[in-house]
Amino acid sequence: AVVSTQSTGVDNIVKNCSPSEVVARPSNNNSDPPKGSLSFSGKRYIVTSTLLLVIKIVVEYCQCVVDIPVMSKDILTKTVENLKQFNEGTCHLVLKAGAIKNIGLKTITAKHLGIASQSLSVVLQLLPWVRNIFTVHLPKSQHLLLDQINTLEIDFQDHMNQIFSKLISIMGDVYRSSLQNCNPNPPPHPQAISVATRQTIKLHEALASLLQPSEIQLVFRGVFCLFRKYFEEQLTKHGLMNCGSNPKKHGIVGAELSHFIDSVSYLEFVGDSDDIFHDIGTR
């Protein structure tokens, strides 16, 4: 018997795990992580080359389960161990910045975070297929062992959420630093808003080719909420909250805000941010 991958799109993953895809090509830029690409459920993912190897191993384990069902329990343990190690290793290298010490990267960039998140996302989509294989071949008396896969799903999703939070917090640091120089009183000081705008666009450029559209929207809603937070802190500092009664001051606040909104409004997949910005400075 041969393990079937066609019903879930896993066959596309397996095809993309050919040796030519798995072996990382040398790069002149050591800040560029070794990576590969694959298609899953009609979506394209840029992932780490390590993930491609892990997927090959998992698929081979699942084939062993089909061929030797009596070994299902031991193979499940090995499968979970491999995926858990991948998740923990990715967290150590990227979120905890272990790659700076272990690999020699100068910094962990938004690009590294994006590729890591997509690698985790693929595993999350692969896990239901893995669970189905073991459900069929494990004795019913051992089905409680499948809770290990449920735990993996929780751990991988939590890791992804932490990556998205990290991406958002990066911009929080940018806004906190740049907007503290913002002085909405006459004469205006547009440099602070320009820095915030430029860095927002730069983050989008780094993530646009990596994250899925829904993930881009999720990240940038968080980013825009932080922009509002730090912009309103400056309004409060300069006594401009609820300043609609002063047309001169209100005009400057509006111009500063419009510069940012107009500049980021064309960014693809960020979604509608009117609900975040429409009453800024008034509550």
PDB file of C-alpha atoms in Angstrom:
ATOM      1  CA  ALA A   1       0.000   0.000   0.000  1.00  0.00           C
ATOM      2  CA  VAL A   2       1.079   3.564  -0.710  1.00  0.00           C
ATOM      3  CA  VAL A   3       0.148   6.468   1.522  1.00  0.00           C
ATOM      4  CA  SER A   4      -2.287   8.743  -0.330  1.00  0.00           C
ATOM      5  CA  THR A   5      -1.463  12.431  -0.346  1.00  0.00           C
ATOM      6  CA  GLN A   6      -3.699  13.595  -3.164  1.00  0.00           C
ATOM      7  CA  SER A   7      -6.868  14.291  -1.175  1.00  0.00           C
ATOM      8  CA  THR A   8      -5.264  16.998   0.957  1.00  0.00           C
ATOM      9  CA  GLY A   9      -2.786  18.553  -1.449  1.00  0.00           C
ATOM     10  CA  VAL A  10       0.158  16.968   0.354  1.00  0.00           C
ATOM     11  CA  ASP A  11       1.189  15.477  -2.988  1.00  0.00           C
ATOM     12  CA  ASN A  12       2.165  19.000  -4.060  1.00  0.00           C
ATOM     13  CA  ILE A  13       4.400  19.292  -1.011  1.00  0.00           C
ATOM     14  CA  VAL A  14       6.057  15.959  -1.687  1.00  0.00           C
ATOM     15  CA  LYS A  15       6.734  16.924  -5.301  1.00  0.00           C
ATOM     16  CA  ASN A  16       8.366  20.139  -4.143  1.00  0.00           C
ATOM     17  CA  CYS A  17      10.636  18.237  -1.779  1.00  0.00           C
ATOM     18  CA  SER A  18      12.909  17.055  -4.548  1.00  0.00           C
ATOM     19  CA  PRO A  19      16.669  17.169  -3.827  1.00  0.00           C
ATOM     20  CA  SER A  20      17.095  20.209  -6.050  1.00  0.00           C
ATOM     21  CA  GLU A  21      14.660  22.104  -3.839  1.00  0.00           C
ATOM     22  CA  VAL A  22      15.969  20.836  -0.532  1.00  0.00           C
ATOM     23  CA  VAL A  23      19.634  21.621  -1.003  1.00  0.00           C
ATOM     24  CA  ALA A  24      20.182  25.304  -0.235  1.00  0.00           C
ATOM     25  CA  ARG A  25      22.069  27.135  -2.950  1.00  0.00           C
ATOM     26  CA  PRO A  26      25.042  29.260  -1.833  1.00  0.00           C
ATOM     27  CA  SER A  27      24.257  32.914  -1.323  1.00  0.00           C
ATOM     28  CA  ASN A  28      26.560  35.896  -1.420  1.00  0.00           C
ATOM     29  CA  ASN A  29      24.429  37.442   1.303  1.00  0.00           C
ATOM     30  CA  ASN A  30      24.580  35.468   4.531  1.00  0.00           C
ATOM     31  CA  SER A  31      21.554  37.382   5.829  1.00  0.00           C
ATOM     32  CA  ASP A  32      19.406  35.610   3.231  1.00  0.00           C
ATOM     33  CA  PRO A  33      18.071  32.397   4.836  1.00  0.00           C
ATOM     34  CA  PRO A  34      18.324  29.113   2.877  1.00  0.00           C
ATOM     35  CA  LYS A  35      14.834  28.598   1.542  1.00  0.00           C
ATOM     36  CA  GLY A  36      12.612  26.817  -0.932  1.00  0.00           C
ATOM     37  CA  SER A  37       9.065  27.172  -2.181  1.00  0.00           C
ATOM     38  CA  LEU A  38       6.086  24.856  -2.354  1.00  0.00           C
ATOM     39  CA  SER A  39       2.411  24.930  -3.214  1.00  0.00           C
ATOM     40  CA  PHE A  40      -0.299  23.844  -0.825  1.00  0.00           C
ATOM     41  CA  SER A  41      -4.072  24.101  -1.383  1.00  0.00           C
ATOM     42  CA  GLY A  42      -3.503  26.501  -4.260  1.00  0.00           C
ATOM     43  CA  LYS A  43      -1.240  28.808  -2.248  1.00  0.00           C
ATOM     44  CA  ARG A  44       2.486  29.349  -2.674  1.00  0.00           C
ATOM     45  CA  TYR A  45       4.740  29.412   0.376  1.00  0.00           C
ATOM     46  CA  ILE A  46       8.342  30.500   0.795  1.00  0.00           C
ATOM     47  CA  VAL A  47       9.748  28.254   3.515  1.00  0.00           C
ATOM     48  CA  THR A  48      13.036  27.205   5.048  1.00  0.00           C
ATOM     49  CA  SER A  49      14.978  24.446   3.323  1.00  0.00           C
ATOM     50  CA  THR A  50      14.958  22.630   6.663  1.00  0.00           C
ATOM     51  CA  LEU A  51      11.174  22.369   6.499  1.00  0.00           C
ATOM     52  CA  LEU A  52      11.376  20.645   3.120  1.00  0.00           C
ATOM     53  CA  LEU A  53      13.596  18.008   4.676  1.00  0.00           C
ATOM     54  CA  VAL A  54      11.284  17.631   7.665  1.00  0.00           C
ATOM     55  CA  ILE A  55       8.286  17.124   5.387  1.00  0.00           C
ATOM     56  CA  LYS A  56      10.096  14.386   3.487  1.00  0.00           C
ATOM     57  CA  ILE A  57      10.832  12.626   6.762  1.00  0.00           C
ATOM     58  CA  VAL A  58       7.226  12.930   7.970  1.00  0.00           C
ATOM     59  CA  VAL A  59       5.835  11.604   4.692  1.00  0.00           C
ATOM     60  CA  GLU A  60       8.254   8.669   4.856  1.00  0.00           C
ATOM     61  CA  TYR A  61       7.152   7.964   8.441  1.00  0.00           C
ATOM     62  CA  CYS A  62       3.535   7.959   7.327  1.00  0.00           C
ATOM     63  CA  GLN A  63       4.393   5.531   4.538  1.00  0.00           C
ATOM     64  CA  CYS A  64       5.960   3.247   7.154  1.00  0.00           C
ATOM     65  CA  VAL A  65       2.733   3.379   9.163  1.00  0.00           C
ATOM     66  CA  VAL A  66       0.821   2.159   6.124  1.00  0.00           C
ATOM     67  CA  ASP A  67       3.350  -0.572   5.374  1.00  0.00           C
ATOM     68  CA  ILE A  68       3.963  -1.695   8.975  1.00  0.00           C
ATOM     69  CA  PRO A  69       0.875  -0.787  11.059  1.00  0.00           C
ATOM     70  CA  VAL A  70       2.189  -2.697  14.070  1.00  0.00           C
ATOM     71  CA  MET A  71       4.880   0.010  14.404  1.00  0.00           C
ATOM     72  CA  SER A  72       2.372   2.879  14.417  1.00  0.00           C
ATOM     73  CA  LYS A  73       2.873   3.809  18.062  1.00  0.00           C
ATOM     74  CA  ASP A  74       6.662   4.076  17.779  1.00  0.00           C
ATOM     75  CA  ILE A  75       6.445   5.913  14.476  1.00  0.00           C
ATOM     76  CA  LEU A  76       3.970   8.410  15.933  1.00  0.00           C
ATOM     77  CA  THR A  77       6.448   9.143  18.725  1.00  0.00           C
ATOM     78  CA  LYS A  78       9.241   9.735  16.209  1.00  0.00           C
ATOM     79  CA  THR A  79       7.006  11.920  14.030  1.00  0.00           C
ATOM     80  CA  VAL A  80       5.984  14.099  16.967  1.00  0.00           C
ATOM     81  CA  GLU A  81       9.585  14.362  18.164  1.00  0.00           C
ATOM     82  CA  ASN A  82      10.778  15.541  14.752  1.00  0.00           C
ATOM     83  CA  LEU A  83       8.066  18.167  14.395  1.00  0.00           C
ATOM     84  CA  LYS A  84       8.520  19.350  17.967  1.00  0.00           C
ATOM     85  CA  GLN A  85      12.254  19.692  17.413  1.00  0.00           C
ATOM     86  CA  PHE A  86      11.638  21.690  14.230  1.00  0.00           C
ATOM     87  CA  ASN A  87       9.265  24.033  16.053  1.00  0.00           C
ATOM     88  CA  GLU A  88      11.604  24.556  19.002  1.00  0.00           C
ATOM     89  CA  GLY A  89      14.644  24.956  16.760  1.00  0.00           C
ATOM     90  CA  THR A  90      12.890  27.575  14.638  1.00  0.00           C
ATOM     91  CA  CYS A  91      11.847  29.458  17.773  1.00  0.00           C
ATOM     92  CA  HIS A  92      15.397  29.398  19.131  1.00  0.00           C
ATOM     93  CA  LEU A  93      16.995  30.590  15.898  1.00  0.00           C
ATOM     94  CA  VAL A  94      14.472  33.270  14.933  1.00  0.00           C
ATOM     95  CA  LEU A  95      12.303  34.520  17.803  1.00  0.00           C
ATOM     96  CA  LYS A  96      15.070  34.097  20.372  1.00  0.00           C
ATOM     97  CA  ALA A  97      17.691  35.316  17.869  1.00  0.00           C
ATOM     98  CA  GLY A  98      19.882  32.234  18.266  1.00  0.00           C
ATOM     99  CA  ALA A  99      20.859  32.529  14.618  1.00  0.00           C
ATOM    100  CA  ILE A 100      22.897  35.626  15.420  1.00  0.00           C
ATOM    101  CA  LYS A 101      25.212  33.593  17.630  1.00  0.00           C
ATOM    102  CA  ASN A 102      24.961  30.172  15.968  1.00  0.00           C
ATOM    103  CA  ILE A 103      24.949  31.144  12.295  1.00  0.00           C
ATOM    104  CA  GLY A 104      26.543  34.563  12.348  1.00  0.00           C
ATOM    105  CA  LEU A 105      23.603  36.702  11.232  1.00  0.00           C
ATOM    106  CA  LYS A 106      23.953  40.365  12.079  1.00  0.00           C
ATOM    107  CA  THR A 107      20.271  40.693  12.937  1.00  0.00           C
ATOM    108  CA  ILE A 108      16.926  38.919  12.675  1.00  0.00           C
ATOM    109  CA  THR A 109      14.893  40.737  10.035  1.00  0.00           C
ATOM    110  CA  ALA A 110      11.209  40.856   9.160  1.00  0.00           C
ATOM    111  CA  LYS A 111      12.073  38.600   6.229  1.00  0.00           C
ATOM    112  CA  HIS A 112      13.422  35.909   8.556  1.00  0.00           C
ATOM    113  CA  LEU A 113      10.290  36.175  10.686  1.00  0.00           C
ATOM    114  CA  GLY A 114       8.060  35.955   7.614  1.00  0.00           C
ATOM    115  CA  ILE A 115       9.742  32.838   6.240  1.00  0.00           C
ATOM    116  CA  ALA A 116       9.616  31.194   9.661  1.00  0.00           C
ATOM    117  CA  SER A 117       5.897  31.899   9.978  1.00  0.00           C
ATOM    118  CA  GLN A 118       5.165  30.397   6.575  1.00  0.00           C
ATOM    119  CA  SER A 119       7.127  27.264   7.448  1.00  0.00           C
ATOM    120  CA  LEU A 120       5.022  26.874  10.588  1.00  0.00           C
ATOM    121  CA  SER A 121       1.850  27.512   8.604  1.00  0.00           C
ATOM    122  CA  VAL A 122       2.610  24.645   6.218  1.00  0.00           C
ATOM    123  CA  VAL A 123       3.143  22.251   9.124  1.00  0.00           C
ATOM    124  CA  LEU A 124      -0.194  23.318  10.615  1.00  0.00           C
ATOM    125  CA  GLN A 125      -1.909  22.405   7.360  1.00  0.00           C
ATOM    126  CA  LEU A 126      -0.007  19.131   7.158  1.00  0.00           C
ATOM    127  CA  LEU A 127      -0.931  17.941  10.666  1.00  0.00           C
ATOM    128  CA  PRO A 128      -4.585  16.983   9.929  1.00  0.00           C
ATOM    129  CA  TRP A 129      -3.349  14.691   7.158  1.00  0.00           C
ATOM    130  CA  VAL A 130      -0.803  13.143   9.538  1.00  0.00           C
ATOM    131  CA  ARG A 131      -3.509  12.672  12.163  1.00  0.00           C
ATOM    132  CA  ASN A 132      -5.767  10.911   9.652  1.00  0.00           C
ATOM    133  CA  ILE A 133      -3.020   8.452   8.719  1.00  0.00           C
ATOM    134  CA  PHE A 134      -2.391   7.485  12.330  1.00  0.00           C
ATOM    135  CA  THR A 135      -6.096   7.388  13.168  1.00  0.00           C
ATOM    136  CA  VAL A 136      -6.602   4.729  10.524  1.00  0.00           C
ATOM    137  CA  HIS A 137      -3.648   2.557  11.511  1.00  0.00           C
ATOM    138  CA  LEU A 138      -3.354   2.966  15.281  1.00  0.00           C
ATOM    139  CA  PRO A 139      -5.381   0.498  17.367  1.00  0.00           C
ATOM    140  CA  LYS A 140      -8.406   2.266  18.845  1.00  0.00           C
ATOM    141  CA  SER A 141      -7.048   1.546  22.300  1.00  0.00           C
ATOM    142  CA  GLN A 142      -4.122   3.850  21.488  1.00  0.00           C
ATOM    143  CA  HIS A 143      -6.064   6.747  19.949  1.00  0.00           C
ATOM    144  CA  LEU A 144      -5.408   8.856  23.039  1.00  0.00           C
ATOM    145  CA  LEU A 145      -1.853   9.134  21.738  1.00  0.00           C
ATOM    146  CA  LEU A 146      -3.231  11.365  18.981  1.00  0.00           C
ATOM    147  CA  ASP A 147      -3.514  14.107  21.589  1.00  0.00           C
ATOM    148  CA  GLN A 148       0.190  14.638  20.940  1.00  0.00           C
ATOM    149  CA  ILE A 149      -0.728  15.950  17.502  1.00  0.00           C
ATOM    150  CA  ASN A 150      -3.328  18.255  19.050  1.00  0.00           C
ATOM    151  CA  THR A 151      -0.619  19.614  21.329  1.00  0.00           C
ATOM    152  CA  LEU A 152       1.647  20.174  18.342  1.00  0.00           C
ATOM    153  CA  GLU A 153      -1.081  22.191  16.625  1.00  0.00           C
ATOM    154  CA  ILE A 154      -1.440  24.409  19.679  1.00  0.00           C
ATOM    155  CA  ASP A 155       2.324  24.898  19.949  1.00  0.00           C
ATOM    156  CA  PHE A 156       2.778  25.732  16.261  1.00  0.00           C
ATOM    157  CA  GLN A 157      -0.148  28.171  16.270  1.00  0.00           C
ATOM    158  CA  ASP A 158       1.153  29.859  19.408  1.00  0.00           C
ATOM    159  CA  HIS A 159       4.582  30.176  17.786  1.00  0.00           C
ATOM    160  CA  MET A 160       3.025  31.780  14.688  1.00  0.00           C
ATOM    161  CA  ASN A 161       1.099  34.235  16.843  1.00  0.00           C
ATOM    162  CA  GLN A 162       4.318  35.186  18.626  1.00  0.00           C
ATOM    163  CA  ILE A 163       5.985  35.871  15.274  1.00  0.00           C
ATOM    164  CA  PHE A 164       3.122  38.125  14.186  1.00  0.00           C
ATOM    165  CA  SER A 165       3.282  39.924  17.541  1.00  0.00           C
ATOM    166  CA  LYS A 166       7.023  40.400  17.058  1.00  0.00           C
ATOM    167  CA  LEU A 167       6.495  41.919  13.602  1.00  0.00           C
ATOM    168  CA  ILE A 168       3.968  44.329  15.071  1.00  0.00           C
ATOM    169  CA  SER A 169       6.220  45.224  18.016  1.00  0.00           C
ATOM    170  CA  ILE A 170       9.071  46.053  15.621  1.00  0.00           C
ATOM    171  CA  MET A 171       6.943  48.868  14.211  1.00  0.00           C
ATOM    172  CA  GLY A 172       5.907  49.863  17.719  1.00  0.00           C
ATOM    173  CA  ASP A 173       9.566  50.552  18.479  1.00  0.00           C
ATOM    174  CA  VAL A 174       9.860  52.557  15.245  1.00  0.00           C
ATOM    175  CA  TYR A 175       6.792  54.674  16.008  1.00  0.00           C
ATOM    176  CA  ARG A 176       7.793  55.256  19.627  1.00  0.00           C
ATOM    177  CA  SER A 177      11.182  56.529  18.498  1.00  0.00           C
ATOM    178  CA  SER A 178      10.167  58.563  15.454  1.00  0.00           C
ATOM    179  CA  LEU A 179       6.918  60.095  16.661  1.00  0.00           C
ATOM    180  CA  GLN A 180       8.465  61.451  19.857  1.00  0.00           C
ATOM    181  CA  ASN A 181       9.979  64.100  17.570  1.00  0.00           C
ATOM    182  CA  CYS A 182       6.569  64.928  16.168  1.00  0.00           C
ATOM    183  CA  ASN A 183       5.398  68.462  16.960  1.00  0.00           C
ATOM    184  CA  PRO A 184       1.961  69.126  15.507  1.00  0.00           C
ATOM    185  CA  ASN A 185       2.067  72.773  16.660  1.00  0.00           C
ATOM    186  CA  PRO A 186       2.978  75.423  14.085  1.00  0.00           C
ATOM    187  CA  PRO A 187       5.310  75.142  12.324  1.00  0.00           C
ATOM    188  CA  PRO A 188       4.771  71.424  11.556  1.00  0.00           C
ATOM    189  CA  HIS A 189       7.654  68.954  11.669  1.00  0.00           C
ATOM    190  CA  PRO A 190       6.945  66.388   8.921  1.00  0.00           C
ATOM    191  CA  GLN A 191      10.211  64.470   9.309  1.00  0.00           C
ATOM    192  CA  ALA A 192       8.844  62.331  12.149  1.00  0.00           C
ATOM    193  CA  ILE A 193       5.827  61.226  10.104  1.00  0.00           C
ATOM    194  CA  SER A 194       8.041  60.640   7.067  1.00  0.00           C
ATOM    195  CA  VAL A 195      10.246  58.225   9.027  1.00  0.00           C
ATOM    196  CA  ALA A 196       7.197  56.360  10.362  1.00  0.00           C
ATOM    197  CA  THR A 197       5.695  56.166   6.877  1.00  0.00           C
ATOM    198  CA  ARG A 198       8.899  55.011   5.214  1.00  0.00           C
ATOM    199  CA  GLN A 199       9.479  52.242   7.741  1.00  0.00           C
ATOM    200  CA  THR A 200       5.856  51.052   7.445  1.00  0.00           C
ATOM    201  CA  ILE A 201       6.212  50.742   3.678  1.00  0.00           C
ATOM    202  CA  LYS A 202       9.547  48.967   4.107  1.00  0.00           C
ATOM    203  CA  LEU A 203       7.942  46.369   6.382  1.00  0.00           C
ATOM    204  CA  HIS A 204       5.208  45.766   3.828  1.00  0.00           C
ATOM    205  CA  GLU A 205       7.776  45.289   1.080  1.00  0.00           C
ATOM    206  CA  ALA A 206       9.530  42.652   3.190  1.00  0.00           C
ATOM    207  CA  LEU A 207       6.338  40.724   3.954  1.00  0.00           C
ATOM    208  CA  ALA A 208       4.250  41.136   0.792  1.00  0.00           C
ATOM    209  CA  SER A 209       5.874  38.215  -1.035  1.00  0.00           C
ATOM    210  CA  LEU A 210       5.978  35.986   2.056  1.00  0.00           C
ATOM    211  CA  LEU A 211       2.796  36.168   4.118  1.00  0.00           C
ATOM    212  CA  GLN A 212      -0.670  35.181   2.975  1.00  0.00           C
ATOM    213  CA  PRO A 213      -3.110  38.119   2.383  1.00  0.00           C
ATOM    214  CA  SER A 214      -5.089  37.438   5.579  1.00  0.00           C
ATOM    215  CA  GLU A 215      -1.856  37.414   7.575  1.00  0.00           C
ATOM    216  CA  ILE A 216      -0.697  40.707   6.075  1.00  0.00           C
ATOM    217  CA  GLN A 217      -4.006  42.253   7.080  1.00  0.00           C
ATOM    218  CA  LEU A 218      -3.678  40.845  10.600  1.00  0.00           C
ATOM    219  CA  VAL A 219      -0.160  42.208  11.055  1.00  0.00           C
ATOM    220  CA  PHE A 220      -0.922  45.652   9.667  1.00  0.00           C
ATOM    221  CA  ARG A 221      -4.060  46.140  11.730  1.00  0.00           C
ATOM    222  CA  GLY A 222      -1.824  45.678  14.742  1.00  0.00           C
ATOM    223  CA  VAL A 223       0.771  48.014  13.224  1.00  0.00           C
ATOM    224  CA  PHE A 224      -1.789  50.749  12.537  1.00  0.00           C
ATOM    225  CA  CYS A 225      -3.215  50.448  16.063  1.00  0.00           C
ATOM    226  CA  LEU A 226       0.283  51.106  17.423  1.00  0.00           C
ATOM    227  CA  PHE A 227       0.699  54.091  15.107  1.00  0.00           C
ATOM    228  CA  ARG A 228      -2.534  55.501  16.503  1.00  0.00           C
ATOM    229  CA  LYS A 229      -1.390  54.867  20.069  1.00  0.00           C
ATOM    230  CA  TYR A 230       1.920  56.705  19.712  1.00  0.00           C
ATOM    231  CA  PHE A 231       0.486  59.473  17.532  1.00  0.00           C
ATOM    232  CA  GLU A 232      -2.185  60.186  20.136  1.00  0.00           C
ATOM    233  CA  GLU A 233       0.466  60.207  22.852  1.00  0.00           C
ATOM    234  CA  GLN A 234       2.057  63.126  21.039  1.00  0.00           C
ATOM    235  CA  LEU A 235      -1.305  64.861  20.647  1.00  0.00           C
ATOM    236  CA  THR A 236      -1.829  64.540  24.400  1.00  0.00           C
ATOM    237  CA  LYS A 237       1.694  65.783  25.087  1.00  0.00           C
ATOM    238  CA  HIS A 238       1.056  68.938  23.051  1.00  0.00           C
ATOM    239  CA  GLY A 239      -2.493  69.451  24.302  1.00  0.00           C
ATOM    240  CA  LEU A 240      -4.102  68.643  20.969  1.00  0.00           C
ATOM    241  CA  MET A 241      -6.440  65.809  21.865  1.00  0.00           C
ATOM    242  CA  ASN A 242     -10.041  66.765  21.017  1.00  0.00           C
ATOM    243  CA  CYS A 243      -8.742  69.887  19.261  1.00  0.00           C
ATOM    244  CA  GLY A 244     -11.478  70.101  16.640  1.00  0.00           C
ATOM    245  CA  SER A 245     -12.517  73.473  18.037  1.00  0.00           C
ATOM    246  CA  ASN A 246      -9.206  75.005  16.940  1.00  0.00           C
ATOM    247  CA  PRO A 247      -9.186  74.908  13.118  1.00  0.00           C
ATOM    248  CA  LYS A 248      -5.529  75.887  12.885  1.00  0.00           C
ATOM    249  CA  LYS A 249      -4.314  73.135  15.171  1.00  0.00           C
ATOM    250  CA  HIS A 250      -6.827  70.653  13.802  1.00  0.00           C
ATOM    251  CA  GLY A 251      -5.581  71.344  10.289  1.00  0.00           C
ATOM    252  CA  ILE A 252      -1.993  70.494  11.233  1.00  0.00           C
ATOM    253  CA  VAL A 253      -3.057  67.305  12.993  1.00  0.00           C
ATOM    254  CA  GLY A 254      -5.148  66.370   9.977  1.00  0.00           C
ATOM    255  CA  ALA A 255      -2.316  67.075   7.551  1.00  0.00           C
ATOM    256  CA  GLU A 256       0.176  64.969   9.526  1.00  0.00           C
ATOM    257  CA  LEU A 257      -2.267  62.086   9.773  1.00  0.00           C
ATOM    258  CA  SER A 258      -3.337  62.356   6.136  1.00  0.00           C
ATOM    259  CA  HIS A 259       0.286  62.139   5.024  1.00  0.00           C
ATOM    260  CA  PHE A 260       0.641  58.768   6.754  1.00  0.00           C
ATOM    261  CA  ILE A 261      -2.756  57.365   5.722  1.00  0.00           C
ATOM    262  CA  ASP A 262      -2.429  58.444   2.088  1.00  0.00           C
ATOM    263  CA  SER A 263       1.051  56.945   1.877  1.00  0.00           C
ATOM    264  CA  VAL A 264       0.094  53.514   3.232  1.00  0.00           C
ATOM    265  CA  SER A 265      -3.413  53.262   1.763  1.00  0.00           C
ATOM    266  CA  TYR A 266      -2.195  51.732  -1.513  1.00  0.00           C
ATOM    267  CA  LEU A 267      -0.346  48.878   0.202  1.00  0.00           C
ATOM    268  CA  GLU A 268      -1.737  45.560  -0.973  1.00  0.00           C
ATOM    269  CA  PHE A 269      -3.790  43.388   1.394  1.00  0.00           C
ATOM    270  CA  VAL A 270      -3.518  45.723   4.415  1.00  0.00           C
ATOM    271  CA  GLY A 271      -7.302  46.027   4.489  1.00  0.00           C
ATOM    272  CA  ASP A 272      -9.574  48.916   5.405  1.00  0.00           C
ATOM    273  CA  SER A 273      -8.110  50.955   8.264  1.00  0.00           C
ATOM    274  CA  ASP A 274     -10.800  53.648   8.406  1.00  0.00           C
ATOM    275  CA  ASP A 275     -12.147  52.258  11.677  1.00  0.00           C
ATOM    276  CA  ILE A 276      -8.701  52.725  13.232  1.00  0.00           C
ATOM    277  CA  PHE A 277      -7.959  56.235  12.010  1.00  0.00           C
ATOM    278  CA  HIS A 278     -11.285  58.011  11.479  1.00  0.00           C
ATOM    279  CA  ASP A 279     -11.617  59.404  15.020  1.00  0.00           C
ATOM    280  CA  ILE A 280      -7.965  59.626  15.976  1.00  0.00           C
ATOM    281  CA  GLY A 281      -7.311  62.484  18.399  1.00  0.00           C
ATOM    282  CA  THR A 282     -10.937  62.758  19.462  1.00  0.00           C
ATOM    283  CA  ARG A 283     -11.190  60.158  22.250  1.00  0.00           C
TER     284      ARG A 283
END
